[in-house]
Amino acid sequence: MSVHDSTFRGFANPVDPSPAELRAWAYEPDSVPLHAMPQDWDLLVSGDHLITTLFDLAMDPSCPARRFALHCLYIYAADGIRTKFRAHPRRRLRKLVEQAEQQGDEPMAIWAYNTRMLQARPELFHYPDWCEGGLVRQGRRL
């Protein structure tokens, strides 16, 4: 069950949305369709500033933008691992993976598994899978 009490009123700056704006949009994603967002918006929002919000959205099966949030988690994980954690803190990713393993449903468990696999075998990185949504669409384990 999700707690959602905000109505989406638009982004003050879509290139740098606040966590509250992103959360409100995620529950009303048709209000501003993805194709109307800035180019590579998924890459822009998949950083440390919004990762906790994206994780919460991905953990909520009732969130209409859940697949988008999960896609952003794949981007975040790949970015951290491929930069040897210069882009994102190892500890933060580890905590998200552990939480997904302990409390997540199947899509989150698959994300956690795939993230651990990429850490163990970085050669498994394939841009279309990790950064263009392939693993989200396929729902498969590496």
Tab-separated table of N, CA and C in Angstrom:
chain	number	residue	atom	x	y	z
A	1	MET	N	0.841	-1.168	0.000
A	1	MET	CA	0.000	0.000	0.000
A	1	MET	C	0.888	1.234	0.000
A	2	SER	N	0.487	2.222	-0.762
A	2	SER	CA	1.285	3.436	-0.844
A	2	SER	C	0.555	4.587	-0.188
A	3	VAL	N	1.339	5.528	0.255
A	3	VAL	CA	0.784	6.751	0.801
A	3	VAL	C	1.121	7.836	-0.204
A	4	HIS	N	0.075	8.397	-0.795
A	4	HIS	CA	0.283	9.427	-1.796
A	4	HIS	C	-0.717	10.533	-1.529
A	5	ASP	N	-0.179	11.680	-1.166
A	5	ASP	CA	-1.080	12.771	-0.802
A	5	ASP	C	-0.795	14.051	-1.567
A	6	SER	N	0.044	13.991	-2.607
A	6	SER	CA	0.370	15.179	-3.374
A	6	SER	C	-0.281	15.104	-4.744
A	7	THR	N	-0.721	16.230	-5.224
A	7	THR	CA	-1.194	16.331	-6.590
A	7	THR	C	-0.083	16.961	-7.391
A	8	PHE	N	0.201	16.385	-8.548
A	8	PHE	CA	1.292	16.903	-9.354
A	8	PHE	C	0.884	18.225	-9.991
A	9	ARG	N	1.699	19.247	-9.768
A	9	ARG	CA	1.432	20.579	-10.295
A	9	ARG	C	2.471	21.005	-11.333
A	10	GLY	N	3.338	20.088	-11.710
A	10	GLY	CA	4.367	20.389	-12.696
A	10	GLY	C	5.724	20.543	-12.044
A	11	PHE	N	6.740	20.515	-12.879
A	11	PHE	CA	8.108	20.652	-12.404
A	11	PHE	C	8.543	22.108	-12.469
A	12	ALA	N	9.151	22.603	-11.403
A	12	ALA	CA	9.756	23.927	-11.445
A	12	ALA	C	10.914	23.905	-12.438
A	13	ASN	N	11.681	22.825	-12.416
A	13	ASN	CA	12.794	22.620	-13.346
A	13	ASN	C	12.861	21.129	-13.648
A	14	PRO	N	12.341	20.686	-14.797
A	14	PRO	CA	12.304	19.248	-15.071
A	14	PRO	C	13.687	18.600	-15.150
A	15	VAL	N	14.721	19.372	-15.406
A	15	VAL	CA	16.071	18.815	-15.464
A	15	VAL	C	16.589	18.492	-14.061
A	16	ASP	N	16.032	19.161	-13.060
A	16	ASP	CA	16.455	18.951	-11.674
A	16	ASP	C	15.231	18.953	-10.767
A	17	PRO	N	14.375	17.929	-10.894
A	17	PRO	CA	13.160	17.916	-10.070
A	17	PRO	C	13.472	17.658	-8.603
A	18	SER	N	12.612	18.137	-7.755
A	18	SER	CA	12.740	17.843	-6.330
A	18	SER	C	12.185	16.440	-6.080
A	19	PRO	N	12.553	15.826	-4.965
A	19	PRO	CA	11.969	14.518	-4.639
A	19	PRO	C	10.440	14.573	-4.579
A	20	ALA	N	9.886	15.635	-4.026
A	20	ALA	CA	8.426	15.747	-3.929
A	20	ALA	C	7.793	15.853	-5.315
A	21	GLU	N	8.412	16.610	-6.211
A	21	GLU	CA	7.888	16.718	-7.575
A	21	GLU	C	7.936	15.380	-8.290
A	22	LEU	N	9.055	14.685	-8.150
A	22	LEU	CA	9.197	13.390	-8.816
A	22	LEU	C	8.170	12.396	-8.282
A	23	ARG	N	7.995	12.383	-6.978
A	23	ARG	CA	7.007	11.485	-6.359
A	23	ARG	C	5.595	11.821	-6.845
A	24	ALA	N	5.248	13.092	-6.858
A	24	ALA	CA	3.909	13.491	-7.308
A	24	ALA	C	3.705	13.111	-8.776
A	25	TRP	N	4.711	13.361	-9.613
A	25	TRP	CA	4.608	12.996	-11.029
A	25	TRP	C	4.432	11.483	-11.178
A	26	ALA	N	5.159	10.705	-10.409
A	26	ALA	CA	5.136	9.251	-10.543
A	26	ALA	C	3.741	8.667	-10.316
A	27	TYR	N	2.920	9.353	-9.554
A	27	TYR	CA	1.562	8.875	-9.318
A	27	TYR	C	0.568	9.483	-10.301
A	28	GLU	N	1.040	10.395	-11.149
A	28	GLU	CA	0.233	10.976	-12.223
A	28	GLU	C	1.101	11.145	-13.468
A	29	PRO	N	1.749	10.072	-13.935
A	29	PRO	CA	2.728	10.214	-15.023
A	29	PRO	C	2.129	10.662	-16.353
A	30	ASP	N	0.845	10.479	-16.543
A	30	ASP	CA	0.232	10.931	-17.790
A	30	ASP	C	0.109	12.453	-17.851
A	31	SER	N	0.282	13.112	-16.703
A	31	SER	CA	0.189	14.573	-16.685
A	31	SER	C	1.311	15.213	-17.497
A	32	VAL	N	2.483	14.590	-17.503
A	32	VAL	CA	3.609	14.995	-18.349
A	32	VAL	C	4.237	13.695	-18.849
A	33	PRO	N	3.868	13.271	-20.060
A	33	PRO	CA	4.382	11.992	-20.560
A	33	PRO	C	5.896	12.017	-20.734
A	34	LEU	N	6.491	10.844	-20.641
A	34	LEU	CA	7.943	10.742	-20.742
A	34	LEU	C	8.487	11.355	-22.024
A	35	HIS	N	7.761	11.205	-23.126
A	35	HIS	CA	8.263	11.756	-24.391
A	35	HIS	C	8.314	13.283	-24.375
A	36	ALA	N	7.621	13.909	-23.417
A	36	ALA	CA	7.642	15.369	-23.295
A	36	ALA	C	8.742	15.862	-22.353
A	37	MET	N	9.419	14.937	-21.704
A	37	MET	CA	10.498	15.295	-20.778
A	37	MET	C	11.756	15.653	-21.573
A	38	PRO	N	12.702	16.327	-20.930
A	38	PRO	CA	13.970	16.620	-21.607
A	38	PRO	C	14.656	15.328	-22.060
A	39	GLN	N	15.435	15.427	-23.125
A	39	GLN	CA	16.158	14.265	-23.638
A	39	GLN	C	17.006	13.648	-22.530
A	40	ASP	N	17.010	12.335	-22.482
A	40	ASP	CA	17.772	11.574	-21.492
A	40	ASP	C	17.360	11.906	-20.056
A	41	TRP	N	16.097	12.197	-19.856
A	41	TRP	CA	15.603	12.548	-18.526
A	41	TRP	C	15.878	11.427	-17.532
A	42	ASP	N	15.764	10.189	-17.990
A	42	ASP	CA	16.042	9.056	-17.107
A	42	ASP	C	17.473	9.124	-16.581
A	43	LEU	N	18.414	9.486	-17.427
A	43	LEU	CA	19.809	9.596	-16.991
A	43	LEU	C	19.996	10.782	-16.046
A	44	LEU	N	19.265	11.860	-16.304
A	44	LEU	CA	19.392	13.069	-15.480
A	44	LEU	C	18.896	12.853	-14.048
A	45	VAL	N	17.832	12.087	-13.890
A	45	VAL	CA	17.243	11.936	-12.556
A	45	VAL	C	17.800	10.741	-11.781
A	46	SER	N	18.660	9.954	-12.414
A	46	SER	CA	19.171	8.729	-11.780
A	46	SER	C	20.429	8.974	-10.960
A	47	GLY	N	20.426	10.023	-10.180
A	47	GLY	CA	21.589	10.348	-9.357
A	47	GLY	C	21.304	10.233	-7.875
A	48	ASP	N	22.299	10.572	-7.093
A	48	ASP	CA	22.196	10.445	-5.640
A	48	ASP	C	21.051	11.266	-5.042
A	49	HIS	N	20.799	12.437	-5.607
A	49	HIS	CA	19.784	13.346	-5.066
A	49	HIS	C	18.388	12.710	-5.034
A	50	LEU	N	18.084	11.878	-6.033
A	50	LEU	CA	16.730	11.327	-6.152
A	50	LEU	C	16.654	9.815	-5.978
A	51	ILE	N	17.778	9.164	-5.702
A	51	ILE	CA	17.773	7.703	-5.704
A	51	ILE	C	16.882	7.115	-4.607
A	52	THR	N	16.814	7.734	-3.466
A	52	THR	CA	15.939	7.211	-2.411
A	52	THR	C	14.480	7.308	-2.834
A	53	THR	N	14.111	8.412	-3.452
A	53	THR	CA	12.742	8.574	-3.950
A	53	THR	C	12.456	7.549	-5.038
A	54	LEU	N	13.380	7.395	-5.979
A	54	LEU	CA	13.194	6.408	-7.041
A	54	LEU	C	13.084	4.999	-6.474
A	55	PHE	N	13.881	4.698	-5.474
A	55	PHE	CA	13.812	3.378	-4.840
A	55	PHE	C	12.439	3.165	-4.206
A	56	ASP	N	11.950	4.154	-3.472
A	56	ASP	CA	10.626	4.036	-2.844
A	56	ASP	C	9.537	3.813	-3.896
A	57	LEU	N	9.636	4.529	-5.009
A	57	LEU	CA	8.646	4.383	-6.080
A	57	LEU	C	8.732	2.988	-6.704
A	58	ALA	N	9.944	2.497	-6.903
A	58	ALA	CA	10.125	1.167	-7.479
A	58	ALA	C	9.638	0.073	-6.529
A	59	MET	N	9.693	0.328	-5.249
A	59	MET	CA	9.225	-0.649	-4.255
A	59	MET	C	7.697	-0.694	-4.159
A	60	ASP	N	7.016	0.292	-4.708
A	60	ASP	CA	5.558	0.389	-4.596
A	60	ASP	C	4.882	-0.212	-5.826
A	61	PRO	N	4.335	-1.426	-5.720
A	61	PRO	CA	3.682	-2.053	-6.875
A	61	PRO	C	2.508	-1.250	-7.426
A	62	SER	N	1.951	-0.348	-6.630
A	62	SER	CA	0.805	0.431	-7.108
A	62	SER	C	1.208	1.741	-7.788
A	63	CYS	N	2.493	2.030	-7.840
A	63	CYS	CA	2.948	3.280	-8.456
A	63	CYS	C	2.856	3.157	-9.974
A	64	PRO	N	2.133	4.058	-10.623
A	64	PRO	CA	2.005	3.994	-12.085
A	64	PRO	C	3.337	4.136	-12.829
A	65	ALA	N	4.308	4.815	-12.244
A	65	ALA	CA	5.610	5.004	-12.883
A	65	ALA	C	6.662	4.058	-12.300
A	66	ARG	N	6.216	2.966	-11.750
A	66	ARG	CA	7.139	2.036	-11.111
A	66	ARG	C	8.213	1.517	-12.074
A	67	ARG	N	7.828	1.154	-13.277
A	67	ARG	CA	8.820	0.637	-14.233
A	67	ARG	C	9.874	1.695	-14.554
A	68	PHE	N	9.463	2.953	-14.647
A	68	PHE	CA	10.430	4.025	-14.878
A	68	PHE	C	11.395	4.117	-13.697
A	69	ALA	N	10.871	4.065	-12.494
A	69	ALA	CA	11.725	4.148	-11.303
A	69	ALA	C	12.692	2.968	-11.261
A	70	LEU	N	12.222	1.780	-11.578
A	70	LEU	CA	13.079	0.606	-11.604
A	70	LEU	C	14.162	0.755	-12.678
A	71	HIS	N	13.778	1.276	-13.818
A	71	HIS	CA	14.742	1.559	-14.889
A	71	HIS	C	15.840	2.494	-14.379
A	72	CYS	N	15.460	3.511	-13.631
A	72	CYS	CA	16.447	4.447	-13.072
A	72	CYS	C	17.359	3.751	-12.056
A	73	LEU	N	16.843	2.799	-11.322
A	73	LEU	CA	17.690	2.031	-10.401
A	73	LEU	C	18.748	1.232	-11.154
A	74	TYR	N	18.376	0.677	-12.289
A	74	TYR	CA	19.361	-0.034	-13.111
A	74	TYR	C	20.445	0.927	-13.594
A	75	ILE	N	20.062	2.109	-14.016
A	75	ILE	CA	21.041	3.110	-14.459
A	75	ILE	C	21.976	3.465	-13.309
A	76	TYR	N	21.402	3.726	-12.147
A	76	TYR	CA	22.185	4.119	-10.975
A	76	TYR	C	23.190	3.025	-10.597
A	77	ALA	N	22.722	1.793	-10.552
A	77	ALA	CA	23.601	0.683	-10.186
A	77	ALA	C	24.743	0.547	-11.188
A	78	ALA	N	24.423	0.558	-12.461
A	78	ALA	CA	25.451	0.412	-13.492
A	78	ALA	C	26.443	1.564	-13.444
A	79	ASP	N	25.952	2.766	-13.230
A	79	ASP	CA	26.834	3.930	-13.171
A	79	ASP	C	27.803	3.815	-11.992
A	80	GLY	N	27.296	3.410	-10.849
A	80	GLY	CA	28.158	3.249	-9.684
A	80	GLY	C	29.198	2.160	-9.886
A	81	ILE	N	28.752	1.019	-10.341
A	81	ILE	CA	29.655	-0.121	-10.500
A	81	ILE	C	30.697	0.145	-11.587
A	82	ARG	N	30.267	0.668	-12.720
A	82	ARG	CA	31.193	0.879	-13.838
A	82	ARG	C	32.223	1.968	-13.555
A	83	THR	N	31.915	2.887	-12.639
A	83	THR	CA	32.893	3.931	-12.291
A	83	THR	C	33.682	3.549	-11.047
A	84	LYS	N	33.551	2.297	-10.627
A	84	LYS	CA	34.208	1.818	-9.405
A	84	LYS	C	33.828	2.695	-8.208
A	85	PHE	N	32.561	3.106	-8.207
A	85	PHE	CA	31.939	3.870	-7.131
A	85	PHE	C	32.504	5.280	-6.980
A	86	ARG	N	32.994	5.834	-8.071
A	86	ARG	CA	33.335	7.263	-8.065
A	86	ARG	C	32.078	8.092	-8.305
A	87	ALA	N	31.110	7.544	-9.035
A	87	ALA	CA	29.880	8.276	-9.343
A	87	ALA	C	28.878	8.231	-8.191
A	88	HIS	N	28.810	7.120	-7.507
A	88	HIS	CA	27.835	6.940	-6.425
A	88	HIS	C	28.483	6.125	-5.310
A	89	PRO	N	28.077	6.386	-4.074
A	89	PRO	CA	28.682	5.662	-2.948
A	89	PRO	C	28.332	4.171	-2.942
A	90	ARG	N	29.336	3.349	-2.773
A	90	ARG	CA	29.153	1.896	-2.685
A	90	ARG	C	28.179	1.544	-1.556
A	91	ARG	N	28.339	2.214	-0.430
A	91	ARG	CA	27.505	1.911	0.741
A	91	ARG	C	26.023	2.151	0.457
A	92	ARG	N	25.714	3.229	-0.242
A	92	ARG	CA	24.308	3.521	-0.549
A	92	ARG	C	23.731	2.430	-1.446
A	93	LEU	N	24.458	2.050	-2.476
A	93	LEU	CA	23.959	1.005	-3.369
A	93	LEU	C	23.800	-0.309	-2.605
A	94	ARG	N	24.766	-0.640	-1.771
A	94	ARG	CA	24.677	-1.878	-0.985
A	94	ARG	C	23.419	-1.881	-0.118
A	95	LYS	N	23.131	-0.756	0.533
A	95	LYS	CA	21.935	-0.680	1.387
A	95	LYS	C	20.657	-0.843	0.569
A	96	LEU	N	20.616	-0.242	-0.623
A	96	LEU	CA	19.432	-0.383	-1.464
A	96	LEU	C	19.252	-1.828	-1.910
A	97	VAL	N	20.343	-2.467	-2.287
A	97	VAL	CA	20.282	-3.873	-2.710
A	97	VAL	C	19.791	-4.748	-1.559
A	98	GLU	N	20.337	-4.540	-0.379
A	98	GLU	CA	19.924	-5.338	0.783
A	98	GLU	C	18.451	-5.118	1.100
A	99	GLN	N	17.994	-3.888	1.034
A	99	GLN	CA	16.583	-3.603	1.311
A	99	GLN	C	15.689	-4.259	0.256
A	100	ALA	N	16.092	-4.206	-1.001
A	100	ALA	CA	15.313	-4.852	-2.067
A	100	ALA	C	15.251	-6.355	-1.853
A	101	GLU	N	16.354	-6.953	-1.422
A	101	GLU	CA	16.380	-8.393	-1.166
A	101	GLU	C	15.478	-8.767	0.002
A	102	GLN	N	15.453	-7.945	1.032
A	102	GLN	CA	14.708	-8.271	2.246
A	102	GLN	C	13.220	-7.937	2.141
A	103	GLN	N	12.890	-6.826	1.464
A	103	GLN	CA	11.514	-6.335	1.494
A	103	GLN	C	10.845	-6.248	0.125
A	104	GLY	N	11.613	-6.405	-0.938
A	104	GLY	CA	11.066	-6.205	-2.273
A	104	GLY	C	10.338	-7.412	-2.819
A	105	ASP	N	9.548	-7.156	-3.833
A	105	ASP	CA	8.869	-8.232	-4.544
A	105	ASP	C	9.786	-8.742	-5.654
A	106	GLU	N	9.263	-9.530	-6.569
A	106	GLU	CA	10.087	-10.174	-7.592
A	106	GLU	C	10.873	-9.180	-8.470
A	107	PRO	N	10.265	-8.114	-9.010
A	107	PRO	CA	11.068	-7.188	-9.824
A	107	PRO	C	12.221	-6.558	-9.037
A	108	MET	N	12.001	-6.271	-7.777
A	108	MET	CA	13.066	-5.681	-6.956
A	108	MET	C	14.126	-6.722	-6.605
A	109	ALA	N	13.710	-7.951	-6.370
A	109	ALA	CA	14.669	-9.024	-6.095
A	109	ALA	C	15.543	-9.278	-7.328
A	110	ILE	N	14.947	-9.208	-8.500
A	110	ILE	CA	15.711	-9.391	-9.739
A	110	ILE	C	16.705	-8.245	-9.901
A	111	TRP	N	16.277	-7.007	-9.631
A	111	TRP	CA	17.203	-5.866	-9.703
A	111	TRP	C	18.375	-6.080	-8.746
A	112	ALA	N	18.089	-6.484	-7.523
A	112	ALA	CA	19.147	-6.702	-6.535
A	112	ALA	C	20.097	-7.804	-7.007
A	113	TYR	N	19.551	-8.897	-7.503
A	113	TYR	CA	20.374	-10.002	-7.998
A	113	TYR	C	21.260	-9.528	-9.158
A	114	ASN	N	20.648	-8.841	-10.122
A	114	ASN	CA	21.407	-8.377	-11.285
A	114	ASN	C	22.493	-7.379	-10.877
A	115	THR	N	22.203	-6.552	-9.899
A	115	THR	CA	23.197	-5.597	-9.415
A	115	THR	C	24.379	-6.338	-8.793
A	116	ARG	N	24.084	-7.337	-7.983
A	116	ARG	CA	25.170	-8.136	-7.389
A	116	ARG	C	25.977	-8.865	-8.473
A	117	MET	N	25.286	-9.358	-9.491
A	117	MET	CA	25.981	-10.041	-10.585
A	117	MET	C	26.901	-9.077	-11.328
A	118	LEU	N	26.439	-7.865	-11.573
A	118	LEU	CA	27.269	-6.881	-12.277
A	118	LEU	C	28.483	-6.507	-11.434
A	119	GLN	N	28.302	-6.421	-10.127
A	119	GLN	CA	29.444	-6.134	-9.257
A	119	GLN	C	30.480	-7.252	-9.341
A	120	ALA	N	30.023	-8.481	-9.378
A	120	ALA	CA	30.928	-9.622	-9.422
A	120	ALA	C	31.553	-9.797	-10.807
A	121	ARG	N	30.787	-9.429	-11.834
A	121	ARG	CA	31.256	-9.635	-13.210
A	121	ARG	C	30.907	-8.407	-14.054
A	122	PRO	N	31.703	-7.348	-13.968
A	122	PRO	CA	31.411	-6.109	-14.704
A	122	PRO	C	31.275	-6.297	-16.217
A	123	GLU	N	31.824	-7.364	-16.759
A	123	GLU	CA	31.700	-7.611	-18.195
A	123	GLU	C	30.261	-7.926	-18.613
A	124	LEU	N	29.379	-8.146	-17.648
A	124	LEU	CA	27.961	-8.385	-17.952
A	124	LEU	C	27.227	-7.102	-18.340
A	125	PHE	N	27.907	-5.970	-18.213
A	125	PHE	CA	27.263	-4.710	-18.588
A	125	PHE	C	27.003	-4.685	-20.091
A	126	HIS	N	25.756	-4.402	-20.424
A	126	HIS	CA	25.332	-4.215	-21.812
A	126	HIS	C	24.410	-2.998	-21.795
A	127	TYR	N	24.840	-1.930	-22.441
A	127	TYR	CA	24.134	-0.646	-22.347
A	127	TYR	C	22.626	-0.766	-22.572
A	128	PRO	N	22.164	-1.437	-23.623
A	128	PRO	CA	20.707	-1.523	-23.812
A	128	PRO	C	19.972	-2.181	-22.637
A	129	ASP	N	20.612	-3.140	-21.982
A	129	ASP	CA	19.976	-3.798	-20.832
A	129	ASP	C	19.902	-2.872	-19.630
A	130	TRP	N	21.024	-2.248	-19.299
A	130	TRP	CA	21.127	-1.476	-18.065
A	130	TRP	C	20.646	-0.039	-18.193
A	131	CYS	N	20.816	0.581	-19.341
A	131	CYS	CA	20.536	2.013	-19.465
A	131	CYS	C	19.409	2.345	-20.428
A	132	GLU	N	18.920	1.368	-21.156
A	132	GLU	CA	17.801	1.613	-22.067
A	132	GLU	C	16.572	0.784	-21.697
A	133	GLY	N	16.582	0.195	-20.516
A	133	GLY	CA	15.398	-0.487	-20.007
A	133	GLY	C	15.238	-1.953	-20.371
A	134	GLY	N	16.233	-2.549	-21.005
A	134	GLY	CA	16.101	-3.945	-21.415
A	134	GLY	C	15.818	-4.904	-20.281
A	135	LEU	N	16.546	-4.766	-19.179
A	135	LEU	CA	16.333	-5.693	-18.052
A	135	LEU	C	14.982	-5.455	-17.379
A	136	VAL	N	14.490	-4.250	-17.412
A	136	VAL	CA	13.161	-3.981	-16.833
A	136	VAL	C	12.086	-4.609	-17.709
A	137	ARG	N	12.191	-4.401	-19.018
A	137	ARG	CA	11.182	-4.960	-19.919
A	137	ARG	C	11.176	-6.482	-19.898
A	138	GLN	N	12.356	-7.077	-19.844
A	138	GLN	CA	12.468	-8.536	-19.889
A	138	GLN	C	12.244	-9.186	-18.536
A	139	GLY	N	12.511	-8.468	-17.463
A	139	GLY	CA	12.340	-9.035	-16.131
A	139	GLY	C	13.157	-10.293	-15.915
A	140	ARG	N	14.372	-10.294	-16.430
A	140	ARG	CA	15.196	-11.501	-16.355
A	140	ARG	C	16.412	-11.326	-15.465
A	141	ARG	N	16.859	-12.451	-14.949
A	141	ARG	CA	18.103	-12.487	-14.176
A	141	ARG	C	19.271	-12.705	-15.120
A	142	LEU	N	20.386	-12.066	-14.789
A	142	LEU	CA	21.609	-12.269	-15.582
A	142	LEU	C	22.214	-13.636	-15.285
